[in-house]
Amino acid sequence: MKRALLIPALLLQVTLLHAQELPSCARADYSHLIIPGDSLLLHNFARRLDAVRECPDSSATIWHIGGSHVQAGWFPSRLRHNFDSLGRYPSAGRGYIFPYPIAHTNFDRSYRVGYDGEWEGSRSCNPNKNLPVSPSYGIMGIAAYTADSLAAFRLYTPEPFSSLRIMGEASDTLVVPLVLAGCDTLRCRPDTLLHGFVADFPCPVDSVQVVPCLRNGQHFIVTGLLPSLPDQTGLTFLSTGVNGARTTTWLDRCPEFTREMALVHPDLVILGLGINDSTMPAADFRPEKFKSNYRRLLDAIRETAPGCAFVFISNNDSWRYVRRRMVHNDNGEAVRQAMLELASEYDGALWDLFGIMGGNGSASEWREAGLMKKDRIHFTREGYELLGDMLYDAIIEACQ
């Protein structure tokens, strides 16, 4: 049964943030949440979102999971900024993060990371074969390895935190990282909840330095960070993306995923996976296999958060590499239809990015408008921020 999504009158007074003229290549009439089944779960999310505005002790969590569109940071950062803007939804922090610069890859610039020493990165979907050990990847889907006695990294965040979980592992029990925060130097303790270490600070901080303190023959691996405050309230917007991720990446390649996911408690999960699953000739794409792989991830999320709502983002129109040249990816419509069926099956919603772009062949027009890169797979910063504005408006519209 379909239900009208209602939210108290105060939110109805808020106009959409970005009621502005869109580029001619963007089809505003497609930028709505399509709800093919029961809307009860989205209705519940709308109520929790409104409670965050009205009740200081309330909290809600949005989790954006995906591949390179998410790791790049511009898309989820724009969404996060929009929810934080004007003070409508007080921020409760950002949940899991990763110090991407130590893995020598692109990253979310809404927080800063510096480092010393030699580090090597590895992605769960494309492991670094030069590493002497295989990392136990977690919810971030990425890892950084060091055996350098001079290795360290620094973290600077816009939100203060009083506890820092460092997910990862060390070569032996003698490796226990130090965390420097202001005038305090703290020796981490083993984390009894997650795989890694914990440091608790006497008062909230917004910058720390993590020093593995390695000797010859020892190594240290970081798979994620979780800065937090006790009893955090407000809206948490968490983004976990790794370049090249598929629907199977987290369950097949990330052994710590389920354990770390148990701390997320999402109310809304935005799913931006699918383009790497469909990078193949149209004759080779199997919608039923695609949906089956997606179901495994959806079921794992629902097992820990049975009341969460799902919003699927259909694949953007794109091209793909074939023997050093580019050809059009013809699977956009098939993926869109498969996601629509999953949205119906899981009482979720679809945000039709494929339709918003203009369907097959529209990537070239977006590139000409400066919204996509030359590869016609990834967007420019301006393109990602446009998507963040449009998706935010679509979610708020659905909550009215």
CSV table of C-alpha atoms in Angstrom, one decimal:
chain,number,residue,atom,x,y,z
A,1,MET,CA,0.0,0.0,0.0
A,2,LYS,CA,1.3,3.4,-0.9
A,3,ARG,CA,1.2,6.1,1.8
A,4,ALA,CA,1.6,9.9,1.5
A,5,LEU,CA,4.8,11.1,3.0
A,6,LEU,CA,3.9,13.7,5.6
A,7,ILE,CA,6.1,15.8,7.8
A,8,PRO,CA,4.9,18.5,10.3
A,9,ALA,CA,4.1,21.9,9.1
A,10,LEU,CA,7.3,23.6,10.1
A,11,LEU,CA,9.2,21.8,7.4
A,12,LEU,CA,6.5,22.6,4.9
A,13,GLN,CA,7.4,26.3,5.4
A,14,VAL,CA,10.9,25.6,4.1
A,15,THR,CA,11.4,26.2,0.4
A,16,LEU,CA,13.8,24.0,-1.5
A,17,LEU,CA,17.4,25.1,-1.2
A,18,HIS,CA,18.1,25.1,-4.9
A,19,ALA,CA,15.0,26.4,-6.7
A,20,GLN,CA,17.2,27.8,-9.4
A,21,GLU,CA,17.5,27.5,-13.1
A,22,LEU,CA,19.2,24.2,-14.0
A,23,PRO,CA,21.5,23.6,-17.0
A,24,SER,CA,19.6,22.7,-20.1
A,25,CYS,CA,21.1,19.2,-20.1
A,26,ALA,CA,19.5,18.4,-16.7
A,27,ARG,CA,15.9,17.3,-16.8
A,28,ALA,CA,14.2,18.7,-13.7
A,29,ASP,CA,11.0,16.8,-14.3
A,30,TYR,CA,12.8,13.5,-13.6
A,31,SER,CA,14.4,14.7,-10.3
A,32,HIS,CA,11.9,13.2,-7.9
A,33,LEU,CA,11.9,10.1,-5.8
A,34,ILE,CA,9.9,7.3,-7.6
A,35,ILE,CA,8.2,5.2,-4.9
A,36,PRO,CA,6.8,2.0,-6.6
A,37,GLY,CA,5.8,0.2,-3.4
A,38,ASP,CA,4.9,1.0,0.2
A,39,SER,CA,6.2,4.3,1.4
A,40,LEU,CA,6.0,3.5,5.1
A,41,LEU,CA,9.7,3.3,5.6
A,42,LEU,CA,10.3,6.6,3.9
A,43,HIS,CA,7.5,8.1,5.9
A,44,ASN,CA,9.2,6.9,9.1
A,45,PHE,CA,12.5,8.5,7.9
A,46,ALA,CA,10.7,11.8,7.3
A,47,ARG,CA,9.4,11.8,10.9
A,48,ARG,CA,12.8,11.1,12.3
A,49,LEU,CA,14.3,13.9,10.2
A,50,ASP,CA,11.7,16.3,11.5
A,51,ALA,CA,12.3,15.2,15.1
A,52,VAL,CA,16.0,16.1,14.7
A,53,ARG,CA,14.9,19.7,14.0
A,54,GLU,CA,12.4,19.8,16.8
A,55,CYS,CA,13.9,17.7,19.7
A,56,PRO,CA,17.5,18.3,20.9
A,57,ASP,CA,17.8,14.7,22.1
A,58,SER,CA,16.8,13.2,18.7
A,59,SER,CA,19.1,11.7,16.1
A,60,ALA,CA,19.0,10.3,12.6
A,61,THR,CA,21.6,8.8,10.3
A,62,ILE,CA,21.9,8.9,6.5
A,63,TRP,CA,24.4,6.5,4.9
A,64,HIS,CA,25.6,7.1,1.3
A,65,ILE,CA,27.4,4.1,-0.1
A,66,GLY,CA,28.9,3.8,-3.6
A,67,GLY,CA,32.0,3.7,-5.7
A,68,SER,CA,34.1,6.5,-7.2
A,69,HIS,CA,31.2,8.9,-7.3
A,70,VAL,CA,31.2,8.7,-3.5
A,71,GLN,CA,34.9,8.4,-2.8
A,72,ALA,CA,35.6,11.6,-4.8
A,73,GLY,CA,33.7,13.4,-2.0
A,74,TRP,CA,32.0,16.2,-3.9
A,75,PHE,CA,28.6,14.5,-4.2
A,76,PRO,CA,28.2,13.3,-0.6
A,77,SER,CA,29.8,16.5,0.8
A,78,ARG,CA,27.3,18.6,-1.1
A,79,LEU,CA,24.4,16.5,0.3
A,80,ARG,CA,25.9,16.8,3.8
A,81,HIS,CA,26.4,20.5,3.5
A,82,ASN,CA,22.8,20.9,2.3
A,83,PHE,CA,21.4,19.0,5.3
A,84,ASP,CA,23.7,21.1,7.6
A,85,SER,CA,22.9,24.4,6.0
A,86,LEU,CA,20.8,27.1,7.7
A,87,GLY,CA,21.0,25.0,11.0
A,88,ARG,CA,17.8,23.1,10.0
A,89,TYR,CA,19.3,19.7,10.9
A,90,PRO,CA,22.0,19.9,13.7
A,91,SER,CA,25.0,17.9,12.8
A,92,ALA,CA,25.9,14.9,14.9
A,93,GLY,CA,29.2,14.3,13.1
A,94,ARG,CA,30.1,12.2,10.1
A,95,GLY,CA,30.7,8.6,11.3
A,96,TYR,CA,33.3,6.5,9.7
A,97,ILE,CA,36.1,8.2,7.6
A,98,PHE,CA,39.4,7.2,6.1
A,99,PRO,CA,42.7,9.1,5.9
A,100,TYR,CA,42.8,8.8,2.1
A,101,PRO,CA,46.1,10.8,1.5
A,102,ILE,CA,48.1,8.0,3.1
A,103,ALA,CA,46.7,5.6,0.5
A,104,HIS,CA,47.6,8.1,-2.3
A,105,THR,CA,44.2,8.4,-3.7
A,106,ASN,CA,41.5,11.0,-4.2
A,107,PHE,CA,39.4,11.9,-1.2
A,108,ASP,CA,36.7,13.9,0.6
A,109,ARG,CA,38.2,17.3,1.3
A,110,SER,CA,35.7,18.2,4.0
A,111,TYR,CA,38.3,17.1,6.5
A,112,ARG,CA,42.1,17.3,6.2
A,113,VAL,CA,44.9,14.7,6.6
A,114,GLY,CA,48.6,15.1,6.6
A,115,TYR,CA,51.2,12.3,7.0
A,116,ASP,CA,54.9,11.4,7.4
A,117,GLY,CA,56.8,8.4,6.3
A,118,GLU,CA,56.1,5.8,3.6
A,119,TRP,CA,52.6,4.4,3.2
A,120,GLU,CA,51.0,2.2,0.6
A,121,GLY,CA,47.3,2.0,-0.3
A,122,SER,CA,45.1,-0.9,-1.3
A,123,ARG,CA,41.4,-1.1,-2.3
A,124,SER,CA,39.2,-4.1,-1.5
A,125,CYS,CA,38.0,-4.3,-5.1
A,126,ASN,CA,41.5,-4.1,-6.6
A,127,PRO,CA,44.0,-5.2,-3.9
A,128,ASN,CA,47.6,-4.0,-4.0
A,129,LYS,CA,49.6,-7.1,-4.7
A,130,ASN,CA,52.8,-5.5,-3.5
A,131,LEU,CA,51.7,-5.6,0.1
A,132,PRO,CA,53.2,-8.5,2.1
A,133,VAL,CA,49.9,-9.0,4.0
A,134,SER,CA,46.3,-8.9,3.0
A,135,PRO,CA,44.3,-6.2,4.9
A,136,SER,CA,41.0,-7.1,6.7
A,137,TYR,CA,39.0,-4.4,5.0
A,138,GLY,CA,35.9,-2.9,6.6
A,139,ILE,CA,33.1,-0.6,5.9
A,140,MET,CA,35.4,1.9,4.1
A,141,GLY,CA,36.6,-0.7,1.6
A,142,ILE,CA,40.2,0.6,1.6
A,143,ALA,CA,43.4,0.2,3.6
A,144,ALA,CA,46.8,1.8,4.1
A,145,TYR,CA,49.9,-0.1,5.1
A,146,THR,CA,53.2,1.0,6.5
A,147,ALA,CA,56.4,-0.6,7.8
A,148,ASP,CA,58.2,2.7,8.3
A,149,SER,CA,59.4,3.6,11.8
A,150,LEU,CA,58.8,7.3,10.9
A,151,ALA,CA,55.2,6.8,9.8
A,152,ALA,CA,52.5,8.9,11.3
A,153,PHE,CA,49.3,10.8,10.1
A,154,ARG,CA,47.4,13.8,11.3
A,155,LEU,CA,43.7,14.3,11.2
A,156,TYR,CA,41.8,17.7,11.3
A,157,THR,CA,38.0,17.6,11.4
A,158,PRO,CA,35.4,20.4,11.4
A,159,GLU,CA,33.5,18.7,14.3
A,160,PRO,CA,35.2,18.0,17.7
A,161,PHE,CA,35.4,14.4,19.0
A,162,SER,CA,36.4,12.9,22.4
A,163,SER,CA,37.0,9.4,21.2
A,164,LEU,CA,38.8,8.0,18.2
A,165,ARG,CA,38.5,4.4,17.0
A,166,ILE,CA,41.4,3.3,14.6
A,167,MET,CA,40.2,0.3,12.7
A,168,GLY,CA,43.0,-1.9,11.4
A,169,GLU,CA,45.7,-4.3,12.6
A,170,ALA,CA,49.3,-4.6,13.6
A,171,SER,CA,52.0,-7.2,13.0
A,172,ASP,CA,52.1,-8.1,16.7
A,173,THR,CA,50.8,-7.1,20.1
A,174,LEU,CA,53.9,-5.0,20.8
A,175,VAL,CA,52.6,-2.4,18.2
A,176,VAL,CA,50.2,-0.1,20.0
A,177,PRO,CA,49.8,3.4,18.4
A,178,LEU,CA,50.1,6.6,20.2
A,179,VAL,CA,47.7,9.5,19.7
A,180,LEU,CA,48.9,13.1,20.3
A,181,ALA,CA,46.1,15.6,21.0
A,182,GLY,CA,47.2,19.0,22.1
A,183,CYS,CA,49.4,18.6,25.2
A,184,ASP,CA,48.2,15.0,25.7
A,185,THR,CA,50.0,11.9,24.5
A,186,LEU,CA,47.7,8.8,24.8
A,187,ARG,CA,48.6,5.2,24.4
A,188,CYS,CA,45.7,3.4,22.5
A,189,ARG,CA,44.0,0.5,24.1
A,190,PRO,CA,42.7,-2.5,22.1
A,191,ASP,CA,39.2,-2.1,20.8
A,192,THR,CA,36.9,-4.8,22.3
A,193,LEU,CA,34.1,-3.9,19.9
A,194,LEU,CA,35.8,-3.5,16.5
A,195,HIS,CA,39.1,-4.8,15.1
A,196,GLY,CA,41.6,-2.1,16.0
A,197,PHE,CA,42.4,0.4,18.7
A,198,VAL,CA,40.7,3.2,20.7
A,199,ALA,CA,41.9,6.5,22.2
A,200,ASP,CA,39.7,8.5,24.6
A,201,PHE,CA,40.5,12.2,25.2
A,202,PRO,CA,40.0,14.1,28.5
A,203,CYS,CA,38.1,16.8,26.5
A,204,PRO,CA,36.9,17.2,22.9
A,205,VAL,CA,39.5,17.8,20.2
A,206,ASP,CA,39.4,18.6,16.5
A,207,SER,CA,42.9,17.5,15.5
A,208,VAL,CA,45.2,14.6,16.4
A,209,GLN,CA,48.3,12.8,15.3
A,210,VAL,CA,48.5,9.0,15.2
A,211,VAL,CA,51.9,7.4,15.5
A,212,PRO,CA,52.2,3.6,15.0
A,213,CYS,CA,55.7,3.6,16.7
A,214,LEU,CA,57.1,0.8,14.6
A,215,ARG,CA,60.4,-1.0,14.9
A,216,ASN,CA,62.2,-3.1,12.3
A,217,GLY,CA,60.1,-6.0,11.0
A,218,GLN,CA,56.8,-4.5,12.3
A,219,HIS,CA,53.9,-3.1,10.3
A,220,PHE,CA,50.7,-1.3,10.8
A,221,ILE,CA,47.5,-1.2,8.7
A,222,VAL,CA,44.7,1.3,8.9
A,223,THR,CA,41.2,0.4,7.4
A,224,GLY,CA,39.2,3.3,8.9
A,225,LEU,CA,38.6,5.9,11.6
A,226,LEU,CA,35.6,6.6,13.8
A,227,PRO,CA,35.8,9.9,15.7
A,228,SER,CA,32.8,10.4,18.0
A,229,LEU,CA,31.3,12.1,21.0
A,230,PRO,CA,29.3,10.4,23.8
A,231,ASP,CA,25.6,10.5,23.3
A,232,GLN,CA,25.7,12.3,20.0
A,233,THR,CA,22.4,13.7,18.8
A,234,GLY,CA,21.5,15.4,15.6
A,235,LEU,CA,21.9,14.2,12.0
A,236,THR,CA,24.8,12.0,11.0
A,237,PHE,CA,25.7,11.9,7.3
A,238,LEU,CA,28.0,9.0,6.6
A,239,SER,CA,29.6,8.3,3.2
A,240,THR,CA,31.5,5.2,2.3
A,241,GLY,CA,32.8,4.9,-1.2
A,242,VAL,CA,35.7,3.2,-2.9
A,243,ASN,CA,36.8,3.5,-6.5
A,244,GLY,CA,35.8,0.5,-8.5
A,245,ALA,CA,33.3,-0.8,-6.0
A,246,ARG,CA,30.6,-3.3,-7.1
A,247,THR,CA,27.5,-4.5,-5.3
A,248,THR,CA,29.5,-7.5,-4.1
A,249,THR,CA,32.5,-5.6,-2.8
A,250,TRP,CA,31.6,-5.2,0.8
A,251,LEU,CA,30.3,-8.7,1.5
A,252,ASP,CA,32.9,-10.6,-0.6
A,253,ARG,CA,36.0,-8.5,0.1
A,254,CYS,CA,35.5,-6.8,3.4
A,255,PRO,CA,35.5,-9.2,6.4
A,256,GLU,CA,35.0,-6.5,9.0
A,257,PHE,CA,32.1,-4.9,7.1
A,258,THR,CA,29.2,-6.5,9.1
A,259,ARG,CA,30.8,-5.8,12.5
A,260,GLU,CA,31.5,-2.1,11.6
A,261,MET,CA,28.1,-1.7,10.0
A,262,ALA,CA,26.4,-2.6,13.3
A,263,LEU,CA,27.4,0.8,14.7
A,264,VAL,CA,25.9,2.8,11.9
A,265,HIS,CA,22.1,2.5,12.7
A,266,PRO,CA,21.0,4.1,9.4
A,267,ASP,CA,17.5,5.5,8.9
A,268,LEU,CA,18.1,6.2,5.2
A,269,VAL,CA,20.6,4.4,3.0
A,270,ILE,CA,21.4,6.1,-0.4
A,271,LEU,CA,22.7,3.4,-2.7
A,272,GLY,CA,25.0,4.6,-5.5
A,273,LEU,CA,26.3,1.2,-6.6
A,274,GLY,CA,25.8,-0.4,-10.0
A,275,ILE,CA,27.9,1.3,-12.7
A,276,ASN,CA,30.9,-1.1,-12.2
A,277,ASP,CA,28.5,-4.1,-12.2
A,278,SER,CA,27.3,-3.1,-15.7
A,279,THR,CA,30.5,-2.1,-17.4
A,280,MET,CA,30.1,-4.8,-20.1
A,281,PRO,CA,28.4,-5.4,-23.5
A,282,ALA,CA,24.7,-5.3,-23.2
A,283,ALA,CA,24.5,-8.9,-24.3
A,284,ASP,CA,26.5,-9.9,-21.2
A,285,PHE,CA,24.6,-8.0,-18.6
A,286,ARG,CA,22.3,-10.2,-16.5
A,287,PRO,CA,19.6,-8.2,-14.6
A,288,GLU,CA,18.6,-11.1,-12.4
A,289,LYS,CA,22.2,-11.7,-11.3
A,290,PHE,CA,22.6,-7.9,-10.7
A,291,LYS,CA,19.5,-7.9,-8.5
A,292,SER,CA,20.6,-11.1,-6.7
A,293,ASN,CA,24.0,-9.5,-5.9
A,294,TYR,CA,22.2,-6.3,-4.7
A,295,ARG,CA,19.8,-8.3,-2.5
A,296,ARG,CA,22.7,-9.8,-0.6
A,297,LEU,CA,23.9,-6.3,0.4
A,298,LEU,CA,20.3,-5.0,1.1
A,299,ASP,CA,19.5,-8.0,3.3
A,300,ALA,CA,22.8,-7.6,5.2
A,301,ILE,CA,21.9,-3.9,5.9
A,302,ARG,CA,18.3,-4.7,6.9
A,303,GLU,CA,19.5,-7.4,9.3
A,304,THR,CA,21.2,-4.7,11.4
A,305,ALA,CA,18.8,-1.9,10.6
A,306,PRO,CA,15.4,-3.5,9.8
A,307,GLY,CA,13.5,-0.2,9.7
A,308,CYS,CA,15.8,1.7,7.3
A,309,ALA,CA,14.6,3.2,4.0
A,310,PHE,CA,16.5,2.7,0.7
A,311,VAL,CA,17.0,5.2,-2.1
A,312,PHE,CA,18.6,3.8,-5.2
A,313,ILE,CA,20.4,6.1,-7.6
A,314,SER,CA,20.2,4.7,-11.1
A,315,ASN,CA,23.4,4.6,-13.2
A,316,ASN,CA,24.4,7.8,-15.0
A,317,ASP,CA,24.7,7.5,-18.8
A,318,SER,CA,28.3,6.6,-19.4
A,319,TRP,CA,31.0,5.2,-21.6
A,320,ARG,CA,33.4,2.3,-20.9
A,321,TYR,CA,36.9,1.3,-21.8
A,322,VAL,CA,37.5,-1.4,-24.4
A,323,ARG,CA,41.1,-2.0,-25.4
A,324,ARG,CA,42.3,1.5,-24.8
A,325,ARG,CA,39.3,3.1,-26.5
A,326,MET,CA,35.9,4.3,-25.3
A,327,VAL,CA,32.5,2.9,-26.3
A,328,HIS,CA,29.1,3.7,-25.0
A,329,ASN,CA,27.8,1.7,-22.1
A,330,ASP,CA,24.4,0.5,-23.3
A,331,ASN,CA,23.1,-0.9,-20.0
A,332,GLY,CA,21.8,2.3,-18.4
A,333,GLU,CA,18.1,1.5,-19.1
A,334,ALA,CA,18.4,-2.1,-18.0
A,335,VAL,CA,20.0,-1.1,-14.7
A,336,ARG,CA,17.4,1.5,-14.1
A,337,GLN,CA,14.6,-1.1,-14.6
A,338,ALA,CA,16.4,-3.5,-12.2
A,339,MET,CA,16.7,-0.8,-9.6
A,340,LEU,CA,13.1,0.1,-9.9
A,341,GLU,CA,12.1,-3.5,-9.3
A,342,LEU,CA,14.4,-3.6,-6.2
A,343,ALA,CA,12.8,-0.4,-5.0
A,344,SER,CA,9.4,-2.0,-5.2
A,345,GLU,CA,10.6,-5.2,-3.6
A,346,TYR,CA,12.2,-3.4,-0.6
A,347,ASP,CA,9.7,-0.6,-0.3
A,348,GLY,CA,12.3,1.9,-1.2
A,349,ALA,CA,12.6,4.7,-3.8
A,350,LEU,CA,14.5,5.4,-7.0
A,351,TRP,CA,16.2,8.6,-8.0
A,352,ASP,CA,16.5,8.3,-11.7
A,353,LEU,CA,19.9,9.9,-12.6
A,354,PHE,CA,19.8,8.2,-15.9
A,355,GLY,CA,16.5,10.0,-16.8
A,356,ILE,CA,17.7,13.2,-15.3
A,357,MET,CA,20.7,13.2,-17.6
A,358,GLY,CA,18.5,12.5,-20.7
A,359,GLY,CA,19.0,8.8,-21.2
A,360,ASN,CA,21.2,7.1,-23.7
A,361,GLY,CA,23.9,9.3,-25.2
A,362,SER,CA,23.4,12.2,-22.7
A,363,ALA,CA,26.9,11.9,-21.2
A,364,SER,CA,28.4,13.8,-24.1
A,365,GLU,CA,26.0,16.7,-23.6
A,366,TRP,CA,26.9,16.8,-19.9
A,367,ARG,CA,30.6,16.8,-20.8
A,368,GLU,CA,30.1,19.7,-23.2
A,369,ALA,CA,28.3,21.6,-20.4
A,370,GLY,CA,31.4,21.1,-18.2
A,371,LEU,CA,29.5,18.8,-15.8
A,372,MET,CA,31.3,15.5,-16.8
A,373,LYS,CA,35.0,14.7,-17.3
A,374,LYS,CA,36.4,13.6,-20.6
A,375,ASP,CA,35.9,9.9,-19.8
A,376,ARG,CA,32.1,10.5,-19.7
A,377,ILE,CA,32.0,8.2,-16.6
A,378,HIS,CA,32.8,10.6,-13.8
A,379,PHE,CA,31.5,14.1,-13.2
A,380,THR,CA,33.4,17.3,-12.6
A,381,ARG,CA,33.1,19.0,-9.2
A,382,GLU,CA,30.4,21.2,-10.6
A,383,GLY,CA,28.5,18.2,-11.9
A,384,TYR,CA,28.7,16.3,-8.6
A,385,GLU,CA,27.6,19.4,-6.6
A,386,LEU,CA,24.6,19.8,-9.0
A,387,LEU,CA,23.7,16.2,-8.3
A,388,GLY,CA,24.0,16.8,-4.6
A,389,ASP,CA,21.6,19.8,-4.8
A,390,MET,CA,19.1,17.9,-7.0
A,391,LEU,CA,19.0,14.8,-4.8
A,392,TYR,CA,18.7,16.8,-1.6
A,393,ASP,CA,15.7,18.7,-3.1
A,394,ALA,CA,14.2,15.4,-4.2
A,395,ILE,CA,14.5,13.9,-0.7
A,396,ILE,CA,13.1,17.0,1.0
A,397,GLU,CA,10.3,17.1,-1.5
A,398,ALA,CA,9.4,13.5,-0.8
A,399,CYS,CA,9.4,14.2,3.0
A,400,GLN,CA,6.8,17.0,2.6
